[in-house]
Backbone as ProteinMPNN parsed JSONL, in Angstrom:
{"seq_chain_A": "XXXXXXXXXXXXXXXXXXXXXXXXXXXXXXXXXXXXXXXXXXXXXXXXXXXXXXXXXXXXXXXXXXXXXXXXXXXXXXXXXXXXXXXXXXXXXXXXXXXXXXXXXXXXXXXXXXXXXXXXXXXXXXXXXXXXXXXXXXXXXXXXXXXXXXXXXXXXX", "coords_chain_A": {"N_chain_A": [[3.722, -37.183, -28.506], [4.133, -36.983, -25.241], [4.995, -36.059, -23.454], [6.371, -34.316, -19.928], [7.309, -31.567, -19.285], [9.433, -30.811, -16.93], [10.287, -28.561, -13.816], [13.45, -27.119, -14.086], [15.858, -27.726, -11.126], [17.017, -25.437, -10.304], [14.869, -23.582, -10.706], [12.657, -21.58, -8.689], [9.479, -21.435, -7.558], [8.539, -18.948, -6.541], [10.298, -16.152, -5.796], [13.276, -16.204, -3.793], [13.782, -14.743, -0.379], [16.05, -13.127, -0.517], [16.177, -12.072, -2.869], [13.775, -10.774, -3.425], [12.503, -7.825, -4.189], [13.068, -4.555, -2.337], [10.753, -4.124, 0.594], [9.084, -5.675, -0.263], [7.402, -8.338, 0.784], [7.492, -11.714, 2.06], [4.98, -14.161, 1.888], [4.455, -15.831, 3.547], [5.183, -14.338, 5.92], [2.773, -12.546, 7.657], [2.928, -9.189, 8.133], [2.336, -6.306, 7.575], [-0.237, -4.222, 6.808], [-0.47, -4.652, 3.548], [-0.136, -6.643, 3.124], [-1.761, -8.943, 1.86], [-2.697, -8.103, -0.431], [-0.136, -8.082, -1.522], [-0.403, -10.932, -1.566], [-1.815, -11.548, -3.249], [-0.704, -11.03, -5.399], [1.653, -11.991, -5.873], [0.75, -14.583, -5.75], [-0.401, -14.169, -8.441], [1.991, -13.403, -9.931], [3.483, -16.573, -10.088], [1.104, -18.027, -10.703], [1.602, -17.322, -13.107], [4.208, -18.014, -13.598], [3.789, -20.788, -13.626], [2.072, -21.175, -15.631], [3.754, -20.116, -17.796], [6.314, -22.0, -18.12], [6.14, -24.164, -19.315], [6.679, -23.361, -21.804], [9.515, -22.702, -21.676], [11.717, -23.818, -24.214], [11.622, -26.81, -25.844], [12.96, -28.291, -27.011], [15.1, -28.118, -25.397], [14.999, -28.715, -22.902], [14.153, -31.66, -23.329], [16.959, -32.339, -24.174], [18.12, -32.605, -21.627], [17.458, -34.975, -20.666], [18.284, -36.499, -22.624], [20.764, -36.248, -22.588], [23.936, -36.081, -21.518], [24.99, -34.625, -21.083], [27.13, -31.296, -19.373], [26.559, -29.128, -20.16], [23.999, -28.125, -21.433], [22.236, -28.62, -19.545], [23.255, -26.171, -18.222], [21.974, -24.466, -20.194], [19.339, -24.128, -20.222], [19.071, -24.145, -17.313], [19.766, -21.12, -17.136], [17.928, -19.8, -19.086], [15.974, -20.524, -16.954], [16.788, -18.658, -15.178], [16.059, -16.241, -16.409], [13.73, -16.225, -16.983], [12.823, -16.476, -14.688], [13.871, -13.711, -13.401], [12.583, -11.84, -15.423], [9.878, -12.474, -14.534], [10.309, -11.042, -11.812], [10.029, -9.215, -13.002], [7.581, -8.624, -14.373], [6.484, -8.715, -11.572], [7.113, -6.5, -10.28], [6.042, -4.509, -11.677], [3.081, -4.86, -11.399], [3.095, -4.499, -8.723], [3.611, -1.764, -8.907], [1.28, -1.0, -10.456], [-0.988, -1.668, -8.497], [-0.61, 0.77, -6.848], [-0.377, 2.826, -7.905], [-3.124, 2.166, -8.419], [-4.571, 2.092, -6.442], [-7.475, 1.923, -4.892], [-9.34, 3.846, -2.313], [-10.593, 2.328, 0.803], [-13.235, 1.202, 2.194], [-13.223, 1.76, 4.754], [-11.523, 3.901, 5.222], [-12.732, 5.6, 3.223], [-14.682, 5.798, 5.166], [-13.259, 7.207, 7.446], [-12.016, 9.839, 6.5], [-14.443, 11.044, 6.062], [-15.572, 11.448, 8.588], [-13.504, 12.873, 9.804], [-13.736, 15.443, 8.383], [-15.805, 16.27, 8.71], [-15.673, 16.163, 11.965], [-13.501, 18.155, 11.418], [-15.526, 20.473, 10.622], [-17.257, 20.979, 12.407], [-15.045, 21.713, 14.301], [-14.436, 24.354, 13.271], [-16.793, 25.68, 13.63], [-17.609, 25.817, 15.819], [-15.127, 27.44, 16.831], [-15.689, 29.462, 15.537], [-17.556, 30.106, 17.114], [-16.972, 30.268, 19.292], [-15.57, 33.093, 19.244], [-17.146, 34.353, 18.722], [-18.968, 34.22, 21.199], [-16.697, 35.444, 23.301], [-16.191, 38.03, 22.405], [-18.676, 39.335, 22.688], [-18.932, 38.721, 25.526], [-16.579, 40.403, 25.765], [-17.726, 42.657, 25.818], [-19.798, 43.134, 27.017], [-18.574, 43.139, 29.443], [-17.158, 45.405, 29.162], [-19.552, 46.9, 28.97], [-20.384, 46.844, 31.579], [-18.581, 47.784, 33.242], [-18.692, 50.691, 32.203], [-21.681, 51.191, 33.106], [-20.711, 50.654, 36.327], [-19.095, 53.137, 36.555], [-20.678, 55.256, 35.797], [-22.775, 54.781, 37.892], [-21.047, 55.032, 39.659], [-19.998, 57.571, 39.862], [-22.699, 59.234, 39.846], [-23.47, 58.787, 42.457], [-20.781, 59.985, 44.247], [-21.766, 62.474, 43.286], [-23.793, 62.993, 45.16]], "CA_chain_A": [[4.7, -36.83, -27.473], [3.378, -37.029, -23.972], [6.409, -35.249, -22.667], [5.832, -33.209, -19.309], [8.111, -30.466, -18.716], [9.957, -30.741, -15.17], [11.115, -27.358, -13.567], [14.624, -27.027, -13.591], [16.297, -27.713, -9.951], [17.323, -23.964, -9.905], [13.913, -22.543, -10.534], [11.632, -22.12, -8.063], [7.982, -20.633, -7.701], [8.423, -17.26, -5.797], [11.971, -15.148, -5.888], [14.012, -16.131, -2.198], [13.538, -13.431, 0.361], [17.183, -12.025, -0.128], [15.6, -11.926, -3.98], [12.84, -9.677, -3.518], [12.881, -6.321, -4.16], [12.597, -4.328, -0.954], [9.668, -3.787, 0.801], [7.929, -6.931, -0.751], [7.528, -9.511, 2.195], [6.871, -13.237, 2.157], [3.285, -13.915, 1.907], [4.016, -16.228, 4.712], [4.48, -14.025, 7.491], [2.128, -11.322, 7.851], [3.719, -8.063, 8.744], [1.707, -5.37, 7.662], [-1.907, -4.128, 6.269], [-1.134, -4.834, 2.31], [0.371, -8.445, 3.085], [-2.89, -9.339, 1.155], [-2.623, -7.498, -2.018], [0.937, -8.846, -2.426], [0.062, -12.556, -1.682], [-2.62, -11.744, -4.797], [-0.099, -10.442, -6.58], [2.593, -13.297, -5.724], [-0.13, -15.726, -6.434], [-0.6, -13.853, -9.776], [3.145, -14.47, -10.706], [3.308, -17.917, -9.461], [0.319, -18.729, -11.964], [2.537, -17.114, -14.432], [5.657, -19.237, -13.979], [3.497, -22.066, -13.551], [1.903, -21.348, -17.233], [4.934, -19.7, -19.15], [7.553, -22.269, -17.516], [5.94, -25.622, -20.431], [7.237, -22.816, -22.957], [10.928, -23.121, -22.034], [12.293, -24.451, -25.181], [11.443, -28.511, -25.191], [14.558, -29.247, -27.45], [16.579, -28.048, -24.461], [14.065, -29.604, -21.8], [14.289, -32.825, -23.536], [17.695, -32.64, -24.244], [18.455, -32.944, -20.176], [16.783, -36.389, -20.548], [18.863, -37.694, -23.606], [22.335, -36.241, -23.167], [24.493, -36.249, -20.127], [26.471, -32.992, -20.936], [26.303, -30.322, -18.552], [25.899, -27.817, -21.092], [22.645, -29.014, -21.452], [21.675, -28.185, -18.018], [23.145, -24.775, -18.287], [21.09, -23.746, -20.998], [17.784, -24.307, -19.318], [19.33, -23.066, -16.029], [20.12, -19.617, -18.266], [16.464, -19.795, -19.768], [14.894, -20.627, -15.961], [17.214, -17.176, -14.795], [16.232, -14.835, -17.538], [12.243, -16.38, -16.986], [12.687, -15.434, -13.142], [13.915, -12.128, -14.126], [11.208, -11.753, -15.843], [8.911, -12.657, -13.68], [10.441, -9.96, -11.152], [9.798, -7.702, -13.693], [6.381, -8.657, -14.067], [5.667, -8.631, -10.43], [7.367, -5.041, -9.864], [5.147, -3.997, -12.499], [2.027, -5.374, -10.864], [2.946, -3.763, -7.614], [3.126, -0.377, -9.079], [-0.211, -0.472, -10.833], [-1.839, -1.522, -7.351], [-0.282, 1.238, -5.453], [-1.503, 3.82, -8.657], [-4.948, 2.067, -8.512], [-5.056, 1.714, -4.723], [-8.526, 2.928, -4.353], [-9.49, 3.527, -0.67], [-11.437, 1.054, 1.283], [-14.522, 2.131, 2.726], [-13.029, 2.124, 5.993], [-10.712, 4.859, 4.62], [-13.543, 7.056, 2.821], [-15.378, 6.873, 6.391], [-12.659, 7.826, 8.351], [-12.103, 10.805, 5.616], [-15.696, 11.641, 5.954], [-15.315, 11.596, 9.769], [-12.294, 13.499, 9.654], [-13.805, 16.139, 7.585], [-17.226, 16.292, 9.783], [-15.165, 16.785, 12.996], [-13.334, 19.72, 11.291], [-16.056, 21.2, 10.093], [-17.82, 21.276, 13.55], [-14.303, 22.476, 14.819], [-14.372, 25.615, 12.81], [-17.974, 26.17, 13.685], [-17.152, 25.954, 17.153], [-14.348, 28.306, 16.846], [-16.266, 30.813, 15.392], [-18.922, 30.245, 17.999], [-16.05, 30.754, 20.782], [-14.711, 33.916, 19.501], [-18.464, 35.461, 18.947], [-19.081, 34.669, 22.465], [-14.923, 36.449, 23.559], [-16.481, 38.961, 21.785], [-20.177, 39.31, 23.365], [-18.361, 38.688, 26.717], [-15.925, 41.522, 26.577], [-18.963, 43.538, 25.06], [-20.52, 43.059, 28.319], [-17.649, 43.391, 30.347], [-17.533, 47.199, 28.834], [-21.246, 47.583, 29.636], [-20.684, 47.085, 33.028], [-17.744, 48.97, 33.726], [-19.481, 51.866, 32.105], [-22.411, 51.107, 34.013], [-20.31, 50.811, 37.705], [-18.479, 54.313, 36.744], [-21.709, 55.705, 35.844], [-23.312, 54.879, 39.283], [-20.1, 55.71, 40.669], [-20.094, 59.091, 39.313], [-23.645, 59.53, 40.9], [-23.04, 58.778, 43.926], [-20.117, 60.883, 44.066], [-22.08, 63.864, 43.252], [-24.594, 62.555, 46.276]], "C_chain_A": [[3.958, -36.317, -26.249], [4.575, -36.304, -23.208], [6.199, -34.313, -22.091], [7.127, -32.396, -19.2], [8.671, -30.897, -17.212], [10.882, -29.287, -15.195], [12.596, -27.718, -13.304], [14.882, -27.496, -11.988], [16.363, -26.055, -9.294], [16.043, -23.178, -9.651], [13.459, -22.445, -9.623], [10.666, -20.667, -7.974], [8.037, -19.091, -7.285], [10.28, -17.501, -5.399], [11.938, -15.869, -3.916], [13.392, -14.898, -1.467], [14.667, -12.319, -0.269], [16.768, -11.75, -2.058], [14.944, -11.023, -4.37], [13.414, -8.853, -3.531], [12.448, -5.909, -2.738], [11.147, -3.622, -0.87], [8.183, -4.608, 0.07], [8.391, -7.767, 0.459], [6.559, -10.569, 1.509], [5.421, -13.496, 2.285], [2.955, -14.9, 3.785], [4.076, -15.549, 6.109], [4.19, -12.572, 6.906], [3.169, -10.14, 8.669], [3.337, -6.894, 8.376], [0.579, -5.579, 7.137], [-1.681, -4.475, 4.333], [-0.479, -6.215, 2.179], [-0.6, -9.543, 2.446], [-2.8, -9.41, -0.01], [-1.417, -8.051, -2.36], [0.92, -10.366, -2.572], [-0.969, -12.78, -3.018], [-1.805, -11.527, -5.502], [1.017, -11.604, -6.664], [1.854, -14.65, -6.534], [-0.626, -15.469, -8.065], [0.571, -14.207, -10.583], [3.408, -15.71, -10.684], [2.487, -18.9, -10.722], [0.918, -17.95, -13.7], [3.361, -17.911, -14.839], [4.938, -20.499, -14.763], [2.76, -22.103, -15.424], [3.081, -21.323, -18.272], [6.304, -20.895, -18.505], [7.547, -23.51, -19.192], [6.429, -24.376, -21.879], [8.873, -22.476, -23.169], [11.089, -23.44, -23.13], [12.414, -25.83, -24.88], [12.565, -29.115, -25.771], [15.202, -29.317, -25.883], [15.984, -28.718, -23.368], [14.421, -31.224, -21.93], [15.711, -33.391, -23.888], [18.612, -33.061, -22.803], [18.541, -34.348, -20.083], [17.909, -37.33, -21.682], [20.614, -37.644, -23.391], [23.353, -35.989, -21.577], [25.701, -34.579, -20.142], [25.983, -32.072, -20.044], [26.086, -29.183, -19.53], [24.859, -27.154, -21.505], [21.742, -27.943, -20.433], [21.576, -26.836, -17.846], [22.388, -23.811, -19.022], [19.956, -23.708, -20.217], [18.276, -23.671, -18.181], [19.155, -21.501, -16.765], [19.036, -19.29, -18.458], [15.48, -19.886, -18.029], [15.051, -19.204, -15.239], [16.178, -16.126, -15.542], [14.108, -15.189, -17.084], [11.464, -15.832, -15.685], [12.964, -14.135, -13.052], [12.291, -11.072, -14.628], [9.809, -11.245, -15.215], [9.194, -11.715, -12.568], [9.82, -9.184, -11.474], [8.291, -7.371, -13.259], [5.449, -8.175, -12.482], [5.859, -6.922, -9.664], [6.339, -3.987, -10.48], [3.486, -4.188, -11.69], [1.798, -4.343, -9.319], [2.972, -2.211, -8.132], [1.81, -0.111, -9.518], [-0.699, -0.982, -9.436], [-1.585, -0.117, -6.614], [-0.919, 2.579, -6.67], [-3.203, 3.773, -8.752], [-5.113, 2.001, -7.159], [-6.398, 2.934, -4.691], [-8.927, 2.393, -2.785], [-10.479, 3.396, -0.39], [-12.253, 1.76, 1.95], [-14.437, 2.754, 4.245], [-12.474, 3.191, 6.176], [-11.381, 5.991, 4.451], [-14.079, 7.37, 4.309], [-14.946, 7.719, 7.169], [-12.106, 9.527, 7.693], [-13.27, 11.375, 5.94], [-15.609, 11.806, 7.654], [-14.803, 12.458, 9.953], [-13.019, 15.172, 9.32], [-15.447, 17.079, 8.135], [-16.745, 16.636, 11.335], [-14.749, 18.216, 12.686], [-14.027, 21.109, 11.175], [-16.883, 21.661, 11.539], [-16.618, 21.9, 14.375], [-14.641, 23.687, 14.389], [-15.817, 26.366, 13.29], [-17.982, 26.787, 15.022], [-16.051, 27.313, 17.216], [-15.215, 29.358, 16.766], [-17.545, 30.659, 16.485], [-17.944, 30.888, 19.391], [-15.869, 32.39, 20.752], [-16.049, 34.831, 19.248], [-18.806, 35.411, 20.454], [-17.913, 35.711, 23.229], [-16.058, 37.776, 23.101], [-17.743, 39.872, 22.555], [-19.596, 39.3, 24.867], [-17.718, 39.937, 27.007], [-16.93, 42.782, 26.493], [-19.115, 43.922, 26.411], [-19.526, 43.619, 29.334], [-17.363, 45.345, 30.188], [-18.742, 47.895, 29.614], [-21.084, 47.725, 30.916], [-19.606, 47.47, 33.786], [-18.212, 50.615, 33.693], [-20.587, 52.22, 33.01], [-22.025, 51.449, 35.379], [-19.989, 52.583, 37.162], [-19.408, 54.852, 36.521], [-21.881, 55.986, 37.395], [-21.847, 55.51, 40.829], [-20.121, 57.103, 41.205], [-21.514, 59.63, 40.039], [-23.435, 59.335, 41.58], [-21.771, 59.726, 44.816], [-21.102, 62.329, 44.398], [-23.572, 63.734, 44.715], [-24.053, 62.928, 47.287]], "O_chain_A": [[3.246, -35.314, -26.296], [4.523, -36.313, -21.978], [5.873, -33.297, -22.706], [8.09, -33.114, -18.933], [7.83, -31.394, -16.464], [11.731, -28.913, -16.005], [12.917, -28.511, -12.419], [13.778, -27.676, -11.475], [15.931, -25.621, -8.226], [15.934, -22.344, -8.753], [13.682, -23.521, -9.068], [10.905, -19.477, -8.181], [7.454, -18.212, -7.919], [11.041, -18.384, -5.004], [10.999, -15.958, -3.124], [12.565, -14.167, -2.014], [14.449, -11.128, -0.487], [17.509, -10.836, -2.42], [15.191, -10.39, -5.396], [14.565, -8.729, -3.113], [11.704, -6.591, -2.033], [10.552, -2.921, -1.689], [6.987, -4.345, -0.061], [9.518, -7.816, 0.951], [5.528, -10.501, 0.839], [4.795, -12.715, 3.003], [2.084, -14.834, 4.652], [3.436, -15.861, 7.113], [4.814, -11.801, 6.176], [3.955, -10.341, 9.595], [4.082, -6.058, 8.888], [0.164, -6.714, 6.906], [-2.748, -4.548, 3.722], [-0.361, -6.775, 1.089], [-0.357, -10.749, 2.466], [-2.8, -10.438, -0.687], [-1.386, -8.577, -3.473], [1.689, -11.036, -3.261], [-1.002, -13.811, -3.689], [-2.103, -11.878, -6.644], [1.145, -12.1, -7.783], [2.213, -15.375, -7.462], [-1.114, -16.348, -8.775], [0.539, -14.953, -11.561], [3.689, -15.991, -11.849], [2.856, -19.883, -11.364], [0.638, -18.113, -14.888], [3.454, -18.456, -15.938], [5.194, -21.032, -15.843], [3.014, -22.997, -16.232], [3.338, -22.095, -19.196], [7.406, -20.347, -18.512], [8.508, -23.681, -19.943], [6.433, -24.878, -23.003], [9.433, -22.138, -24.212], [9.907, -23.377, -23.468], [13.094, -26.217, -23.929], [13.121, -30.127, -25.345], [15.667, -30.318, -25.336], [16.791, -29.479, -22.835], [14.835, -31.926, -21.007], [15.872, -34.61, -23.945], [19.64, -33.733, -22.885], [19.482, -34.926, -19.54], [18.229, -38.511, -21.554], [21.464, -38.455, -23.759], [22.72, -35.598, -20.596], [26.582, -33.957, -19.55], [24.783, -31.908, -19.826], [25.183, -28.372, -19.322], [24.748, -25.978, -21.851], [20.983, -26.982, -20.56], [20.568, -26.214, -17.51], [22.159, -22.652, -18.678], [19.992, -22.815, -19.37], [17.879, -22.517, -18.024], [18.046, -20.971, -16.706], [18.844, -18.184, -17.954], [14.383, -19.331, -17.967], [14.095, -18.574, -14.787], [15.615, -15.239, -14.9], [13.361, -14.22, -16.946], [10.406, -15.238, -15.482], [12.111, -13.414, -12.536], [11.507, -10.184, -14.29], [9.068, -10.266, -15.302], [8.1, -11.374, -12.119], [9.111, -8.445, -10.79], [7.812, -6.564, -12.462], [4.368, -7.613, -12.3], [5.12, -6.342, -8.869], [5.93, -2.948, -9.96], [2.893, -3.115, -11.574], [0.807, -3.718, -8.941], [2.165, -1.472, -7.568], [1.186, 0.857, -9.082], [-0.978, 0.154, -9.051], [-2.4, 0.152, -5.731], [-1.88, 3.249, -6.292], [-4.09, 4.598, -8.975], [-6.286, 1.758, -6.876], [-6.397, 4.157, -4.552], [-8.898, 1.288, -2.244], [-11.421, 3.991, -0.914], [-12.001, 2.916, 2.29], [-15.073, 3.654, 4.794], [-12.723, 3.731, 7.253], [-11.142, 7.067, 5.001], [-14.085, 8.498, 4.801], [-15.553, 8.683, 7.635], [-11.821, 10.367, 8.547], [-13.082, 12.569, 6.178], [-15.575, 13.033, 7.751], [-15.554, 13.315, 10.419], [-12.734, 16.057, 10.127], [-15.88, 18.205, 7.886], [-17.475, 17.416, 11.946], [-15.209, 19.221, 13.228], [-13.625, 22.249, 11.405], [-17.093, 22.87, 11.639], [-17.012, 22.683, 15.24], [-15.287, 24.299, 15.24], [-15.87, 27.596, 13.292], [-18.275, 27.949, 15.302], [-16.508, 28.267, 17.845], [-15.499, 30.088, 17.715], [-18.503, 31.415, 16.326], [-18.255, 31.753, 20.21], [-15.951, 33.046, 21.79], [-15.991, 36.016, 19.577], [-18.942, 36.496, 21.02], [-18.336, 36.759, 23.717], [-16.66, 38.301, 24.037], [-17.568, 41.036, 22.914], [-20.069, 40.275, 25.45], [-17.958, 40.589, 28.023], [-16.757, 43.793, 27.173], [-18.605, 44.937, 26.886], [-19.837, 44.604, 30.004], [-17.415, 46.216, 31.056], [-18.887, 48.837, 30.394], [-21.596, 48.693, 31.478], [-19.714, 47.485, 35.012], [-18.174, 51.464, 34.583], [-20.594, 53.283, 33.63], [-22.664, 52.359, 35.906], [-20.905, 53.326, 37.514], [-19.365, 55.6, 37.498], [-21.419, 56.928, 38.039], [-21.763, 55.975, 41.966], [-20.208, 57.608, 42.324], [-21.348, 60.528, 40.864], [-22.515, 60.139, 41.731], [-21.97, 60.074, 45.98], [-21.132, 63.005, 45.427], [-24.177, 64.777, 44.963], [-24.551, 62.674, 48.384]]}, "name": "protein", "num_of_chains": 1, "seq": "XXXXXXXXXXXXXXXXXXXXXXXXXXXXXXXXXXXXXXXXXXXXXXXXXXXXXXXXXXXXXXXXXXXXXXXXXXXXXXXXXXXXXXXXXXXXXXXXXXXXXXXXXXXXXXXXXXXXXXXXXXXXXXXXXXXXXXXXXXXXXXXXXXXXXXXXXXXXX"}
């Protein structure tokens, strides 16, 4: 038995748009920064269907071919639903472990390490500002004391 499988009419490879769950987008148009990771992950269900689809049930596959009932049809429709289902599942699943494993991209750690190297020269700075404030009004004492000093002599002059 050389008998290929043909997908249903109903099935097809990737869920509609109005299908998706939200916040999954079309691989075809780009629209943000992980429009990548989901067209791996699309392309990961995709090669799912495309394996688990020749495991439909071939009675009911082959029964399309011999018998003219629609009943027929509906079964396999029923079986291509419940396989797309499925395959949601699968792919909802997929997107949560990326977004738990999302480790960050090097561009990420640098800008972290950047981030973290500015602050640290902020704070340094700070405390360098408020020792000078400090040293400044210091001074600013000294030489008030100083003028009323010489004042005070002169005075008694």
């Amino acid at each position: 038995m050389d008998y290929k499988p043909q997908p249903p009419a109903s099935s097809e490879p990737s869920p509609s748009p109005s299908d998706r769950p939200p916040g999954i987008t079309s691989p075809e148009t780009p629209s943000n920064s992980q429009n990548h990771e989901i067209e791996d992950i699309m392309a990961c269900v995709t090669a799912l269907e495309a394996a688990l689809l020749p495991c439909l049930p071939a009675r009911e596959l082959q029964a399309i071919d011999r018998s003219p009932h629609p009943s027929h049809q509906i079964d396999v429709e029923r079986h291509a639903r419940d396989f797309m289902e499925a395959a949601k599942k699968l792919q909802l699943y997929f997107m949560g472990l990326k977004r738990e494993d999302h480790a960050p991209t090097r561009a990420e750690s640098l800008k972290k390490q950047e981030i973290a190297v500015m602050e640290e020269e902020l704070k340094t700075k700070e405390e360098l500002i408020k020792k000078h404030t400090r040293l400044i009004e210091e001074s600013q004492k000294l030489v008030k004391e100083h003028i009323e000093k010489h004042r005070v002599e002169l005075e008694k002059v």
